[in-house]
Amino acid sequence: SSKLRNMEVQGGDGAAVLEDSIGFSLTKAISKIEEKLKKRGLPDCQEDNIVPDIGNEMGAKTQIRFLKAKLRVTQEDLANVVFECRKKDDENQDLETRLKDTEEENTRLQRTISLQQSHTEKYKMLSQEANKKSERLQQEVIALEKVLQ
């Protein structure tokens, strides 16, 4: 995701060029592929036919224009995917922040619950002691009333 954050789409020679902070260039990558193809020749892949069958009847300049247009569309698609990835990354960071806040709130509430439970136990004990004392005092009052009669 950090790599995606550093990517920028820039225009150059009528085609978009995707570059990141470490100097990756789509143009350089294409040049390297073209050099390899020149050395080894074109591969025999019928499935990877970029130029449609009618391309055999096209002139070289037309094929180049076609391929540049296809490249431009692919780069736009890539830019859209990068944008969506950034958007999802931002959403993830937002959700992570919310999760962290929720976990902190949960911890705080757990401490509050624990404190409230200890207070409740304390007041229950005080109430029981007060009830016992009240019963003892009532028994004393009854005993004193008997003495006074």
mmCIF file with all atom_site columns, C-alpha atoms in Angstrom:
data_model
loop_
_atom_site.group_PDB
_atom_site.id
_atom_site.type_symbol
_atom_site.label_atom_id
_atom_site.label_alt_id
_atom_site.label_comp_id
_atom_site.label_asym_id
_atom_site.label_entity_id
_atom_site.label_seq_id
_atom_site.pdbx_PDB_ins_code
_atom_site.Cartn_x
_atom_site.Cartn_y
_atom_site.Cartn_z
_atom_site.occupancy
_atom_site.B_iso_or_equiv
_atom_site.pdbx_formal_charge
_atom_site.auth_seq_id
_atom_site.auth_comp_id
_atom_site.auth_asym_id
_atom_site.auth_atom_id
_atom_site.pdbx_PDB_model_num
ATOM 1   C CA . SER A 1 1   ? 0.000   0.000   0.000   1.00 0.00 ? 1   SER A CA 1
ATOM 2   C CA . SER A 1 2   ? 2.921   2.345   0.622   1.00 0.00 ? 2   SER A CA 1
ATOM 3   C CA . LYS A 1 3   ? 4.050   1.708   -2.954  1.00 0.00 ? 3   LYS A CA 1
ATOM 4   C CA . LEU A 1 4   ? 0.573   2.541   -4.234  1.00 0.00 ? 4   LEU A CA 1
ATOM 5   C CA . ARG A 1 5   ? 0.550   5.743   -2.176  1.00 0.00 ? 5   ARG A CA 1
ATOM 6   C CA . ASN A 1 6   ? 3.764   6.902   -3.879  1.00 0.00 ? 6   ASN A CA 1
ATOM 7   C CA . MET A 1 7   ? 2.533   6.271   -7.421  1.00 0.00 ? 7   MET A CA 1
ATOM 8   C CA . GLU A 1 8   ? 1.551   9.221   -9.572  1.00 0.00 ? 8   GLU A CA 1
ATOM 9   C CA . VAL A 1 9   ? 0.121   9.252   -13.076 1.00 0.00 ? 9   VAL A CA 1
ATOM 10  C CA . GLN A 1 10  ? 1.925   11.752  -15.304 1.00 0.00 ? 10  GLN A CA 1
ATOM 11  C CA . GLY A 1 11  ? 1.432   12.663  -18.952 1.00 0.00 ? 11  GLY A CA 1
ATOM 12  C CA . GLY A 1 12  ? 4.263   12.278  -21.399 1.00 0.00 ? 12  GLY A CA 1
ATOM 13  C CA . ASP A 1 13  ? 4.423   12.090  -25.221 1.00 0.00 ? 13  ASP A CA 1
ATOM 14  C CA . GLY A 1 14  ? 0.642   11.791  -25.455 1.00 0.00 ? 14  GLY A CA 1
ATOM 15  C CA . ALA A 1 15  ? 0.585   8.682   -23.259 1.00 0.00 ? 15  ALA A CA 1
ATOM 16  C CA . ALA A 1 16  ? 0.285   8.421   -19.500 1.00 0.00 ? 16  ALA A CA 1
ATOM 17  C CA . VAL A 1 17  ? 3.405   7.237   -17.699 1.00 0.00 ? 17  VAL A CA 1
ATOM 18  C CA . LEU A 1 18  ? 3.140   5.649   -14.281 1.00 0.00 ? 18  LEU A CA 1
ATOM 19  C CA . GLU A 1 19  ? 6.046   6.436   -11.978 1.00 0.00 ? 19  GLU A CA 1
ATOM 20  C CA . ASP A 1 20  ? 6.656   5.947   -8.293  1.00 0.00 ? 20  ASP A CA 1
ATOM 21  C CA . SER A 1 21  ? 9.162   7.440   -5.890  1.00 0.00 ? 21  SER A CA 1
ATOM 22  C CA . ILE A 1 22  ? 11.888  4.856   -6.626  1.00 0.00 ? 22  ILE A CA 1
ATOM 23  C CA . GLY A 1 23  ? 11.979  5.759   -10.319 1.00 0.00 ? 23  GLY A CA 1
ATOM 24  C CA . PHE A 1 24  ? 9.945   2.946   -11.867 1.00 0.00 ? 24  PHE A CA 1
ATOM 25  C CA . SER A 1 25  ? 8.850   3.991   -15.317 1.00 0.00 ? 25  SER A CA 1
ATOM 26  C CA . LEU A 1 26  ? 6.450   2.200   -17.593 1.00 0.00 ? 26  LEU A CA 1
ATOM 27  C CA . THR A 1 27  ? 8.388   3.555   -20.555 1.00 0.00 ? 27  THR A CA 1
ATOM 28  C CA . LYS A 1 28  ? 11.602  1.994   -19.219 1.00 0.00 ? 28  LYS A CA 1
ATOM 29  C CA . ALA A 1 29  ? 9.834   -1.304  -18.624 1.00 0.00 ? 29  ALA A CA 1
ATOM 30  C CA . ILE A 1 30  ? 8.424   -1.301  -22.168 1.00 0.00 ? 30  ILE A CA 1
ATOM 31  C CA . SER A 1 31  ? 11.869  -0.483  -23.560 1.00 0.00 ? 31  SER A CA 1
ATOM 32  C CA . LYS A 1 32  ? 13.385  -3.428  -21.679 1.00 0.00 ? 32  LYS A CA 1
ATOM 33  C CA . ILE A 1 33  ? 10.683  -5.756  -22.993 1.00 0.00 ? 33  ILE A CA 1
ATOM 34  C CA . GLU A 1 34  ? 11.224  -4.480  -26.535 1.00 0.00 ? 34  GLU A CA 1
ATOM 35  C CA . GLU A 1 35  ? 14.983  -5.123  -26.217 1.00 0.00 ? 35  GLU A CA 1
ATOM 36  C CA . LYS A 1 36  ? 14.363  -8.670  -25.024 1.00 0.00 ? 36  LYS A CA 1
ATOM 37  C CA . LEU A 1 37  ? 11.963  -9.254  -27.908 1.00 0.00 ? 37  LEU A CA 1
ATOM 38  C CA . LYS A 1 38  ? 14.519  -7.969  -30.400 1.00 0.00 ? 38  LYS A CA 1
ATOM 39  C CA . LYS A 1 39  ? 17.146  -10.349 -29.023 1.00 0.00 ? 39  LYS A CA 1
ATOM 40  C CA . ARG A 1 40  ? 14.919  -13.440 -28.832 1.00 0.00 ? 40  ARG A CA 1
ATOM 41  C CA . GLY A 1 41  ? 12.318  -12.706 -31.480 1.00 0.00 ? 41  GLY A CA 1
ATOM 42  C CA . LEU A 1 42  ? 8.570   -12.627 -30.954 1.00 0.00 ? 42  LEU A CA 1
ATOM 43  C CA . PRO A 1 43  ? 7.064   -15.467 -28.925 1.00 0.00 ? 43  PRO A CA 1
ATOM 44  C CA . ASP A 1 44  ? 4.605   -17.887 -30.506 1.00 0.00 ? 44  ASP A CA 1
ATOM 45  C CA . CYS A 1 45  ? 1.524   -17.064 -28.438 1.00 0.00 ? 45  CYS A CA 1
ATOM 46  C CA . GLN A 1 46  ? -1.779  -17.069 -30.264 1.00 0.00 ? 46  GLN A CA 1
ATOM 47  C CA . GLU A 1 47  ? -3.729  -16.345 -27.033 1.00 0.00 ? 47  GLU A CA 1
ATOM 48  C CA . ASP A 1 48  ? -1.766  -13.139 -26.367 1.00 0.00 ? 48  ASP A CA 1
ATOM 49  C CA . ASN A 1 49  ? -2.545  -11.600 -29.740 1.00 0.00 ? 49  ASN A CA 1
ATOM 50  C CA . ILE A 1 50  ? -2.799  -7.902  -28.882 1.00 0.00 ? 50  ILE A CA 1
ATOM 51  C CA . VAL A 1 51  ? -3.455  -6.745  -32.421 1.00 0.00 ? 51  VAL A CA 1
ATOM 52  C CA . PRO A 1 52  ? -6.676  -8.234  -33.856 1.00 0.00 ? 52  PRO A CA 1
ATOM 53  C CA . ASP A 1 53  ? -6.546  -10.448 -36.974 1.00 0.00 ? 53  ASP A CA 1
ATOM 54  C CA . ILE A 1 54  ? -7.274  -7.438  -39.117 1.00 0.00 ? 54  ILE A CA 1
ATOM 55  C CA . GLY A 1 55  ? -4.020  -6.004  -37.711 1.00 0.00 ? 55  GLY A CA 1
ATOM 56  C CA . ASN A 1 56  ? -2.082  -8.126  -40.199 1.00 0.00 ? 56  ASN A CA 1
ATOM 57  C CA . GLU A 1 57  ? -3.598  -5.985  -42.941 1.00 0.00 ? 57  GLU A CA 1
ATOM 58  C CA . MET A 1 58  ? -2.810  -2.713  -41.098 1.00 0.00 ? 58  MET A CA 1
ATOM 59  C CA . GLY A 1 59  ? 0.270   -0.703  -41.802 1.00 0.00 ? 59  GLY A CA 1
ATOM 60  C CA . ALA A 1 60  ? 3.017   -0.376  -39.205 1.00 0.00 ? 60  ALA A CA 1
ATOM 61  C CA . LYS A 1 61  ? 2.005   3.198   -38.304 1.00 0.00 ? 61  LYS A CA 1
ATOM 62  C CA . THR A 1 62  ? -1.618  2.145   -37.842 1.00 0.00 ? 62  THR A CA 1
ATOM 63  C CA . GLN A 1 63  ? -0.569  -0.768  -35.645 1.00 0.00 ? 63  GLN A CA 1
ATOM 64  C CA . ILE A 1 64  ? 1.591   1.571   -33.552 1.00 0.00 ? 64  ILE A CA 1
ATOM 65  C CA . ARG A 1 65  ? -1.325  4.001   -33.142 1.00 0.00 ? 65  ARG A CA 1
ATOM 66  C CA . PHE A 1 66  ? -3.581  1.091   -32.221 1.00 0.00 ? 66  PHE A CA 1
ATOM 67  C CA . LEU A 1 67  ? -1.089  -0.210  -29.661 1.00 0.00 ? 67  LEU A CA 1
ATOM 68  C CA . LYS A 1 68  ? -0.555  3.277   -28.198 1.00 0.00 ? 68  LYS A CA 1
ATOM 69  C CA . ALA A 1 69  ? -4.319  3.675   -27.837 1.00 0.00 ? 69  ALA A CA 1
ATOM 70  C CA . LYS A 1 70  ? -4.549  0.263   -26.197 1.00 0.00 ? 70  LYS A CA 1
ATOM 71  C CA . LEU A 1 71  ? -1.650  1.220   -23.912 1.00 0.00 ? 71  LEU A CA 1
ATOM 72  C CA . ARG A 1 72  ? -3.388  4.482   -22.994 1.00 0.00 ? 72  ARG A CA 1
ATOM 73  C CA . VAL A 1 73  ? -6.588  2.600   -22.113 1.00 0.00 ? 73  VAL A CA 1
ATOM 74  C CA . THR A 1 74  ? -4.610  0.082   -20.054 1.00 0.00 ? 74  THR A CA 1
ATOM 75  C CA . GLN A 1 75  ? -2.828  2.903   -18.227 1.00 0.00 ? 75  GLN A CA 1
ATOM 76  C CA . GLU A 1 76  ? -6.157  4.591   -17.504 1.00 0.00 ? 76  GLU A CA 1
ATOM 77  C CA . ASP A 1 77  ? -7.460  1.297   -16.153 1.00 0.00 ? 77  ASP A CA 1
ATOM 78  C CA . LEU A 1 78  ? -4.329  0.995   -14.025 1.00 0.00 ? 78  LEU A CA 1
ATOM 79  C CA . ALA A 1 79  ? -4.771  4.560   -12.763 1.00 0.00 ? 79  ALA A CA 1
ATOM 80  C CA . ASN A 1 80  ? -8.371  3.708   -11.835 1.00 0.00 ? 80  ASN A CA 1
ATOM 81  C CA . VAL A 1 81  ? -7.242  0.587   -10.000 1.00 0.00 ? 81  VAL A CA 1
ATOM 82  C CA . VAL A 1 82  ? -4.563  2.589   -8.161  1.00 0.00 ? 82  VAL A CA 1
ATOM 83  C CA . PHE A 1 83  ? -7.203  5.174   -7.231  1.00 0.00 ? 83  PHE A CA 1
ATOM 84  C CA . GLU A 1 84  ? -9.538  2.451   -5.945  1.00 0.00 ? 84  GLU A CA 1
ATOM 85  C CA . CYS A 1 85  ? -6.671  0.880   -3.973  1.00 0.00 ? 85  CYS A CA 1
ATOM 86  C CA . ARG A 1 86  ? -5.877  4.230   -2.380  1.00 0.00 ? 86  ARG A CA 1
ATOM 87  C CA . LYS A 1 87  ? -9.537  4.702   -1.565  1.00 0.00 ? 87  LYS A CA 1
ATOM 88  C CA . LYS A 1 88  ? -9.738  1.227   0.007   1.00 0.00 ? 88  LYS A CA 1
ATOM 89  C CA . ASP A 1 89  ? -6.492  1.896   1.881   1.00 0.00 ? 89  ASP A CA 1
ATOM 90  C CA . ASP A 1 90  ? -7.961  5.116   3.279   1.00 0.00 ? 90  ASP A CA 1
ATOM 91  C CA . GLU A 1 91  ? -11.131 3.234   4.259   1.00 0.00 ? 91  GLU A CA 1
ATOM 92  C CA . ASN A 1 92  ? -9.034  0.565   5.967   1.00 0.00 ? 92  ASN A CA 1
ATOM 93  C CA . GLN A 1 93  ? -7.066  3.176   7.886   1.00 0.00 ? 93  GLN A CA 1
ATOM 94  C CA . ASP A 1 94  ? -10.317 4.851   8.942   1.00 0.00 ? 94  ASP A CA 1
ATOM 95  C CA . LEU A 1 95  ? -11.740 1.512   10.081  1.00 0.00 ? 95  LEU A CA 1
ATOM 96  C CA . GLU A 1 96  ? -8.527  0.686   11.945  1.00 0.00 ? 96  GLU A CA 1
ATOM 97  C CA . THR A 1 97  ? -8.731  4.032   13.733  1.00 0.00 ? 97  THR A CA 1
ATOM 98  C CA . ARG A 1 98  ? -12.373 3.425   14.601  1.00 0.00 ? 98  ARG A CA 1
ATOM 99  C CA . LEU A 1 99  ? -11.537 -0.081  15.830  1.00 0.00 ? 99  LEU A CA 1
ATOM 100 C CA . LYS A 1 100 ? -8.731  1.271   18.015  1.00 0.00 ? 100 LYS A CA 1
ATOM 101 C CA . ASP A 1 101 ? -11.060 3.943   19.437  1.00 0.00 ? 101 ASP A CA 1
ATOM 102 C CA . THR A 1 102 ? -13.744 1.332   20.075  1.00 0.00 ? 102 THR A CA 1
ATOM 103 C CA . GLU A 1 103 ? -11.270 -0.966  21.813  1.00 0.00 ? 103 GLU A CA 1
ATOM 104 C CA . GLU A 1 104 ? -10.073 1.921   24.012  1.00 0.00 ? 104 GLU A CA 1
ATOM 105 C CA . GLU A 1 105 ? -13.686 2.804   24.837  1.00 0.00 ? 105 GLU A CA 1
ATOM 106 C CA . ASN A 1 106 ? -14.381 -0.852  25.636  1.00 0.00 ? 106 ASN A CA 1
ATOM 107 C CA . THR A 1 107 ? -11.376 -0.975  27.972  1.00 0.00 ? 107 THR A CA 1
ATOM 108 C CA . ARG A 1 108 ? -12.494 2.234   29.668  1.00 0.00 ? 108 ARG A CA 1
ATOM 109 C CA . LEU A 1 109 ? -16.037 0.900   30.082  1.00 0.00 ? 109 LEU A CA 1
ATOM 110 C CA . GLN A 1 110 ? -14.718 -2.402  31.488  1.00 0.00 ? 110 GLN A CA 1
ATOM 111 C CA . ARG A 1 111 ? -12.771 -0.442  34.112  1.00 0.00 ? 111 ARG A CA 1
ATOM 112 C CA . THR A 1 112 ? -15.889 1.588   34.919  1.00 0.00 ? 112 THR A CA 1
ATOM 113 C CA . ILE A 1 113 ? -17.968 -1.593  35.242  1.00 0.00 ? 113 ILE A CA 1
ATOM 114 C CA . SER A 1 114 ? -15.368 -3.122  37.530  1.00 0.00 ? 114 SER A CA 1
ATOM 115 C CA . LEU A 1 115 ? -15.309 0.005   39.693  1.00 0.00 ? 115 LEU A CA 1
ATOM 116 C CA . GLN A 1 116 ? -19.123 0.110   39.813  1.00 0.00 ? 116 GLN A CA 1
ATOM 117 C CA . GLN A 1 117 ? -19.272 -3.564  40.810  1.00 0.00 ? 117 GLN A CA 1
ATOM 118 C CA . SER A 1 118 ? -16.803 -3.007  43.645  1.00 0.00 ? 118 SER A CA 1
ATOM 119 C CA . HIS A 1 119 ? -18.864 -0.017  44.838  1.00 0.00 ? 119 HIS A CA 1
ATOM 120 C CA . THR A 1 120 ? -22.021 -2.114  44.646  1.00 0.00 ? 120 THR A CA 1
ATOM 121 C CA . GLU A 1 121 ? -20.443 -4.858  46.767  1.00 0.00 ? 121 GLU A CA 1
ATOM 122 C CA . LYS A 1 122 ? -19.234 -2.281  49.268  1.00 0.00 ? 122 LYS A CA 1
ATOM 123 C CA . TYR A 1 123 ? -22.695 -0.713  49.585  1.00 0.00 ? 123 TYR A CA 1
ATOM 124 C CA . LYS A 1 124 ? -24.341 -4.138  49.894  1.00 0.00 ? 124 LYS A CA 1
ATOM 125 C CA . MET A 1 125 ? -22.062 -4.936  52.812  1.00 0.00 ? 125 MET A CA 1
ATOM 126 C CA . LEU A 1 126 ? -22.754 -1.558  54.432  1.00 0.00 ? 126 LEU A CA 1
ATOM 127 C CA . SER A 1 127 ? -26.483 -2.120  53.938  1.00 0.00 ? 127 SER A CA 1
ATOM 128 C CA . GLN A 1 128 ? -26.312 -5.579  55.537  1.00 0.00 ? 128 GLN A CA 1
ATOM 129 C CA . GLU A 1 129 ? -24.349 -4.174  58.480  1.00 0.00 ? 129 GLU A CA 1
ATOM 130 C CA . ALA A 1 130 ? -26.857 -1.344  58.882  1.00 0.00 ? 130 ALA A CA 1
ATOM 131 C CA . ASN A 1 131 ? -29.759 -3.858  58.794  1.00 0.00 ? 131 ASN A CA 1
ATOM 132 C CA . LYS A 1 132 ? -28.093 -6.024  61.465  1.00 0.00 ? 132 LYS A CA 1
ATOM 133 C CA . LYS A 1 133 ? -27.471 -2.968  63.632  1.00 0.00 ? 133 LYS A CA 1
ATOM 134 C CA . SER A 1 134 ? -31.059 -1.842  63.130  1.00 0.00 ? 134 SER A CA 1
ATOM 135 C CA . GLU A 1 135 ? -32.353 -5.275  64.186  1.00 0.00 ? 135 GLU A CA 1
ATOM 136 C CA . ARG A 1 136 ? -30.150 -5.224  67.289  1.00 0.00 ? 136 ARG A CA 1
ATOM 137 C CA . LEU A 1 137 ? -31.385 -1.749  68.193  1.00 0.00 ? 137 LEU A CA 1
ATOM 138 C CA . GLN A 1 138 ? -35.008 -2.789  67.674  1.00 0.00 ? 138 GLN A CA 1
ATOM 139 C CA . GLN A 1 139 ? -34.470 -5.787  69.972  1.00 0.00 ? 139 GLN A CA 1
ATOM 140 C CA . GLU A 1 140 ? -32.935 -3.444  72.583  1.00 0.00 ? 140 GLU A CA 1
ATOM 141 C CA . VAL A 1 141 ? -35.925 -1.096  72.271  1.00 0.00 ? 141 VAL A CA 1
ATOM 142 C CA . ILE A 1 142 ? -38.302 -4.032  72.751  1.00 0.00 ? 142 ILE A CA 1
ATOM 143 C CA . ALA A 1 143 ? -36.263 -5.218  75.753  1.00 0.00 ? 143 ALA A CA 1
ATOM 144 C CA . LEU A 1 144 ? -36.216 -1.721  77.291  1.00 0.00 ? 144 LEU A CA 1
ATOM 145 C CA . GLU A 1 145 ? -39.946 -1.318  76.747  1.00 0.00 ? 145 GLU A CA 1
ATOM 146 C CA . LYS A 1 146 ? -40.502 -4.589  78.639  1.00 0.00 ? 146 LYS A CA 1
ATOM 147 C CA . VAL A 1 147 ? -38.312 -3.339  81.472  1.00 0.00 ? 147 VAL A CA 1
ATOM 148 C CA . LEU A 1 148 ? -40.215 -0.057  81.614  1.00 0.00 ? 148 LEU A CA 1
ATOM 149 C CA . GLN A 1 149 ? -43.607 -1.780  81.832  1.00 0.00 ? 149 GLN A CA 1
#
